[in-house]
mmCIF file of C-alpha atoms and ligand atoms in Angstrom:
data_model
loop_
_atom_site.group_PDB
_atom_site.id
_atom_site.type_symbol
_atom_site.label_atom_id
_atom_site.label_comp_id
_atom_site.label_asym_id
_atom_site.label_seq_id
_atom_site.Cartn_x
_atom_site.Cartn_y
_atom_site.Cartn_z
ATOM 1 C CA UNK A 1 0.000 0.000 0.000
ATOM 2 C CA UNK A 2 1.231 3.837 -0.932
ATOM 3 C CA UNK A 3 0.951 6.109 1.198
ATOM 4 C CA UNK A 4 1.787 9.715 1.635
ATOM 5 C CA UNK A 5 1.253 12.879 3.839
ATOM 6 C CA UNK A 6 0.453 15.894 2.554
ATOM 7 C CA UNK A 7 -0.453 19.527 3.184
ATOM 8 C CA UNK A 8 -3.140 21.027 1.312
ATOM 9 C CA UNK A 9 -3.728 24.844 0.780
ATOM 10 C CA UNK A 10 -6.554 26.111 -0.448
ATOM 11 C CA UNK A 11 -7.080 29.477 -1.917
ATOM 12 C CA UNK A 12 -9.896 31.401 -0.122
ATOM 13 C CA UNK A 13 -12.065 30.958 -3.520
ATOM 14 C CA UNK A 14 -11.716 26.648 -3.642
ATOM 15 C CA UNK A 15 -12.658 26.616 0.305
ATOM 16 C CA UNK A 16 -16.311 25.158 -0.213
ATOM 17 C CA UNK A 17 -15.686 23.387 -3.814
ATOM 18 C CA UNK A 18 -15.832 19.474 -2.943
ATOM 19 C CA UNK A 19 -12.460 18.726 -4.446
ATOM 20 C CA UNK A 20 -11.339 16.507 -1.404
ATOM 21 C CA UNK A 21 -14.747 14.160 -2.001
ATOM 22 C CA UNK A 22 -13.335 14.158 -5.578
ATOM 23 C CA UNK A 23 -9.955 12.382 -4.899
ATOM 24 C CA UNK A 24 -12.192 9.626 -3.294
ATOM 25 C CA UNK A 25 -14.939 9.280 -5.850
ATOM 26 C CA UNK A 26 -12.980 10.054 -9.042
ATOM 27 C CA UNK A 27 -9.535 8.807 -7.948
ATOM 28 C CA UNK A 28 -10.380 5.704 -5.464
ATOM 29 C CA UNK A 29 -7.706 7.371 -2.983
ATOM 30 C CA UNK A 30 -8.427 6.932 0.631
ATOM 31 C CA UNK A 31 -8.368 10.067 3.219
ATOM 32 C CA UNK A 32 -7.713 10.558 6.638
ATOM 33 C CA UNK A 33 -7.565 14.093 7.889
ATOM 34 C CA UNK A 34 -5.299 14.551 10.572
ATOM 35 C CA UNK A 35 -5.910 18.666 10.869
ATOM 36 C CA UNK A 36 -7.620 20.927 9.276
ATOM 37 C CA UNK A 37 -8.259 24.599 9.207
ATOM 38 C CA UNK A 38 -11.123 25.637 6.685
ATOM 39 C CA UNK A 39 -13.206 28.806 7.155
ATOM 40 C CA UNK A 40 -15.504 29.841 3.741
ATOM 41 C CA UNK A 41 -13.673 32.940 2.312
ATOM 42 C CA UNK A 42 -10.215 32.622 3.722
ATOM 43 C CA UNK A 43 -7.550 30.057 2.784
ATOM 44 C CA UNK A 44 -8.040 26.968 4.332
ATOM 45 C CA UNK A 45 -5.266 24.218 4.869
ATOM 46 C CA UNK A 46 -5.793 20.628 5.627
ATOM 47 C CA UNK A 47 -3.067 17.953 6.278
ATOM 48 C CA UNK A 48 -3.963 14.776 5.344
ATOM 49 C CA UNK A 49 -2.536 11.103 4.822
ATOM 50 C CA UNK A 50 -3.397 9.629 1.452
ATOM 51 C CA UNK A 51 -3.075 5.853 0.295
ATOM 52 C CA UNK A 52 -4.088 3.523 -2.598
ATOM 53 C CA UNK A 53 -2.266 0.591 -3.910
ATOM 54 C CA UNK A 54 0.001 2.435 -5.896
ATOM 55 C CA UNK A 55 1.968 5.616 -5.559
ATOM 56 C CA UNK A 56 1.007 6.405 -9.091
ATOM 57 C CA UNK A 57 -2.415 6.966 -7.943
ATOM 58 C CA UNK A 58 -1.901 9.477 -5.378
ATOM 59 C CA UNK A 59 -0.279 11.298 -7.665
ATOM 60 C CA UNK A 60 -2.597 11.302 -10.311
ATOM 61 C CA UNK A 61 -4.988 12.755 -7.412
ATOM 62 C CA UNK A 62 -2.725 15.550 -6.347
ATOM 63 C CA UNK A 63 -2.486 16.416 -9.932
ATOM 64 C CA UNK A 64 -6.136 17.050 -10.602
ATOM 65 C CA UNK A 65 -5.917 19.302 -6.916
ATOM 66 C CA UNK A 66 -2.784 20.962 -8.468
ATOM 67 C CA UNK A 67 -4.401 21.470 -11.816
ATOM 68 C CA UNK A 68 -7.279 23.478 -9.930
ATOM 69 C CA UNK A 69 -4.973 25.576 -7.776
ATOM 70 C CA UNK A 70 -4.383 23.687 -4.615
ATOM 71 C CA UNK A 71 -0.743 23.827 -3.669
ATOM 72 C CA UNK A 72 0.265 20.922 -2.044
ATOM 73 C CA UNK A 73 3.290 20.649 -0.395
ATOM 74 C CA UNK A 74 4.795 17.389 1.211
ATOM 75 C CA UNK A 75 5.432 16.681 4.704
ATOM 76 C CA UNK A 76 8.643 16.268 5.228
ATOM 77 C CA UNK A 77 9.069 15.805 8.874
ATOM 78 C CA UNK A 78 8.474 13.743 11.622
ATOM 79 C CA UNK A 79 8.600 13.330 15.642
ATOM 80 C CA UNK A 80 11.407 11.791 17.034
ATOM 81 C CA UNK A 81 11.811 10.505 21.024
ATOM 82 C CA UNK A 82 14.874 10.170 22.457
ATOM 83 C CA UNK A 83 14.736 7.175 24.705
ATOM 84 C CA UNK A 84 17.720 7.207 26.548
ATOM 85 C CA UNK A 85 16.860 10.541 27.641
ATOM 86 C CA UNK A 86 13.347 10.429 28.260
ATOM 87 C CA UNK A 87 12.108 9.712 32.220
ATOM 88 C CA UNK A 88 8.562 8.141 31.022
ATOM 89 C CA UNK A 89 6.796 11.156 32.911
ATOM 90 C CA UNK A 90 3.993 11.038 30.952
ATOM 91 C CA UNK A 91 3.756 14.873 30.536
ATOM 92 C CA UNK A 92 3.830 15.081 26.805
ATOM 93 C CA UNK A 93 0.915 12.461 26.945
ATOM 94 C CA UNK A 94 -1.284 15.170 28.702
ATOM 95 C CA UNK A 95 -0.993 17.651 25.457
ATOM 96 C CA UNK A 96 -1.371 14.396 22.710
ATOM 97 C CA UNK A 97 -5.163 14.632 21.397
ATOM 98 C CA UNK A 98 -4.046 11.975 19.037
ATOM 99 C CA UNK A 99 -3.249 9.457 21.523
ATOM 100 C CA UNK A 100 0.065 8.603 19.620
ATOM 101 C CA UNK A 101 1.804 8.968 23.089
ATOM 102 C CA UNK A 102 0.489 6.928 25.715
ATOM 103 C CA UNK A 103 2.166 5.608 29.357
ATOM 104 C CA UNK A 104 0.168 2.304 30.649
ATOM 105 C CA UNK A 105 0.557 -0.961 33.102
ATOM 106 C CA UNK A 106 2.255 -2.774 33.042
ATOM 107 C CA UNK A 107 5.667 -1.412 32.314
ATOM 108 C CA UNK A 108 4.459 2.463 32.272
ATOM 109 C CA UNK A 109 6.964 3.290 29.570
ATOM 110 C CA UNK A 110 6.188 5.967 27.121
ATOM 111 C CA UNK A 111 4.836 4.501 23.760
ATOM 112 C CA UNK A 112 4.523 6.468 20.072
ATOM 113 C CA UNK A 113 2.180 5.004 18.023
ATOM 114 C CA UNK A 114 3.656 6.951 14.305
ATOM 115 C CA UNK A 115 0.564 6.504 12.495
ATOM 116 C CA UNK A 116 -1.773 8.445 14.709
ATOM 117 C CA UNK A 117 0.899 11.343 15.303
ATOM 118 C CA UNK A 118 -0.784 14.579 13.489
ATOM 119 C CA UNK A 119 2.285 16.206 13.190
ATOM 120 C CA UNK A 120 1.099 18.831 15.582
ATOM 121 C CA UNK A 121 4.246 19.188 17.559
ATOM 122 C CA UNK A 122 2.574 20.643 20.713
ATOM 123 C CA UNK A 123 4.619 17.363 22.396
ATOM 124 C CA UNK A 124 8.099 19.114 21.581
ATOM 125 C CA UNK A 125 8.011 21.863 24.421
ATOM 126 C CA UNK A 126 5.717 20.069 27.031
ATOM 127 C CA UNK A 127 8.752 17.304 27.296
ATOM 128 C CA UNK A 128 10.319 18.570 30.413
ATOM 129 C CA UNK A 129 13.847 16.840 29.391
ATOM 130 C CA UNK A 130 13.709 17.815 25.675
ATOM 131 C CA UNK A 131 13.671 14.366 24.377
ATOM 132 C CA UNK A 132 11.245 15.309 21.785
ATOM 133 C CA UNK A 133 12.548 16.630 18.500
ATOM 134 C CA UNK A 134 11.297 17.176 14.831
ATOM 135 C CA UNK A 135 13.368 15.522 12.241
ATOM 136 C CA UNK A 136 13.439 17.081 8.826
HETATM 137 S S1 SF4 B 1 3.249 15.885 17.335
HETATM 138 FE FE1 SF4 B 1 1.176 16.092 18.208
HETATM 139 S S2 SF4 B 1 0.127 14.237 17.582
HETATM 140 FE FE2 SF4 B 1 2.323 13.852 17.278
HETATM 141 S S3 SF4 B 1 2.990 12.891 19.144
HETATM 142 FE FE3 SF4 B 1 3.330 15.080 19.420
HETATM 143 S S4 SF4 B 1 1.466 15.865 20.426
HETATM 144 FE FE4 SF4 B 1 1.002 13.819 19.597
HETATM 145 S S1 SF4 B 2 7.422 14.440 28.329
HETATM 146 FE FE1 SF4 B 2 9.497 13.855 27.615
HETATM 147 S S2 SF4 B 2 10.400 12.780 29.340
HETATM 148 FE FE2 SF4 B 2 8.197 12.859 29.728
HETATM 149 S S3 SF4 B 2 7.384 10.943 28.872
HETATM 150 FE FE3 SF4 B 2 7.235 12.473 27.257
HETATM 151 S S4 SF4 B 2 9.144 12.257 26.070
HETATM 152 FE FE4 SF4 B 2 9.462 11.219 28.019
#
């Protein structure tokens, strides 16, 4: 399975146009939004993971939102956790609304599930002993 992450940006006049629905009718791509920020009349920007059985696909799809003036940039970047630094205080679990960091029994040792992390990066500062870090 392909898969990539992506952020869309919408110019203010494509905000309410159902372009998105398109890549899944007229494409077969599936969609899962991880954020998104979309208010009629302003530019709106969504960040989404996209996957189909072949990477020729997805691009095919991000043509046709190209082709009607969505930029779409790639995400390059990811969240890294230092283990040998990190105490397992749980604190950057308490600012997760993904749940991609969790602390449970039995071994209460901080966990990072990758494919639910949103890219949000509000983890990085609440980690008291900076063992969180985006990689480029
Ligand atoms: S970047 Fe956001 S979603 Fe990802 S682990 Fe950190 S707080 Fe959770
Ligand atoms: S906040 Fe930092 S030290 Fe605490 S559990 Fe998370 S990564 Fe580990």
């Amino acid at each position: 399975m392909a898969k990539k992450r992506v952020i869309l940006i919408f110019p203010a006049a494509l905000t309410e146009e159902a372009l998105v629905y398109k890549l899944v009718r007229d494409y077969q791509l599936a969609i899962n939004i991880l954020r998104a920020k979309i208010t009629p009349g302003e530019e709106g920007r969504l960040v989404m993971e996209i996957s189909n059985s072949t990477e020729k696909a997805i691009e095919r799809g991000l043509d046709y939102l190209r082709s009607h003036g969505v930029l779409v940039e790639e995400l390059g970047h990811e969240i890294r956790i230092d283990q040998d630094s990190c105490i397992d205080c749980g604190a950057c679990t308490g600012v997760c609304l993904s749940d991609a960091l969790s602390i449970s029994a039995p071994d209460w040792k901080l966990k990072f599930d990758k494919e639910k992390c949103i890219l949000c990066e509000l983890c990085v500062s609440a980690c008291p002993t900076r063992s969180i870090k985006v990689v480029f």
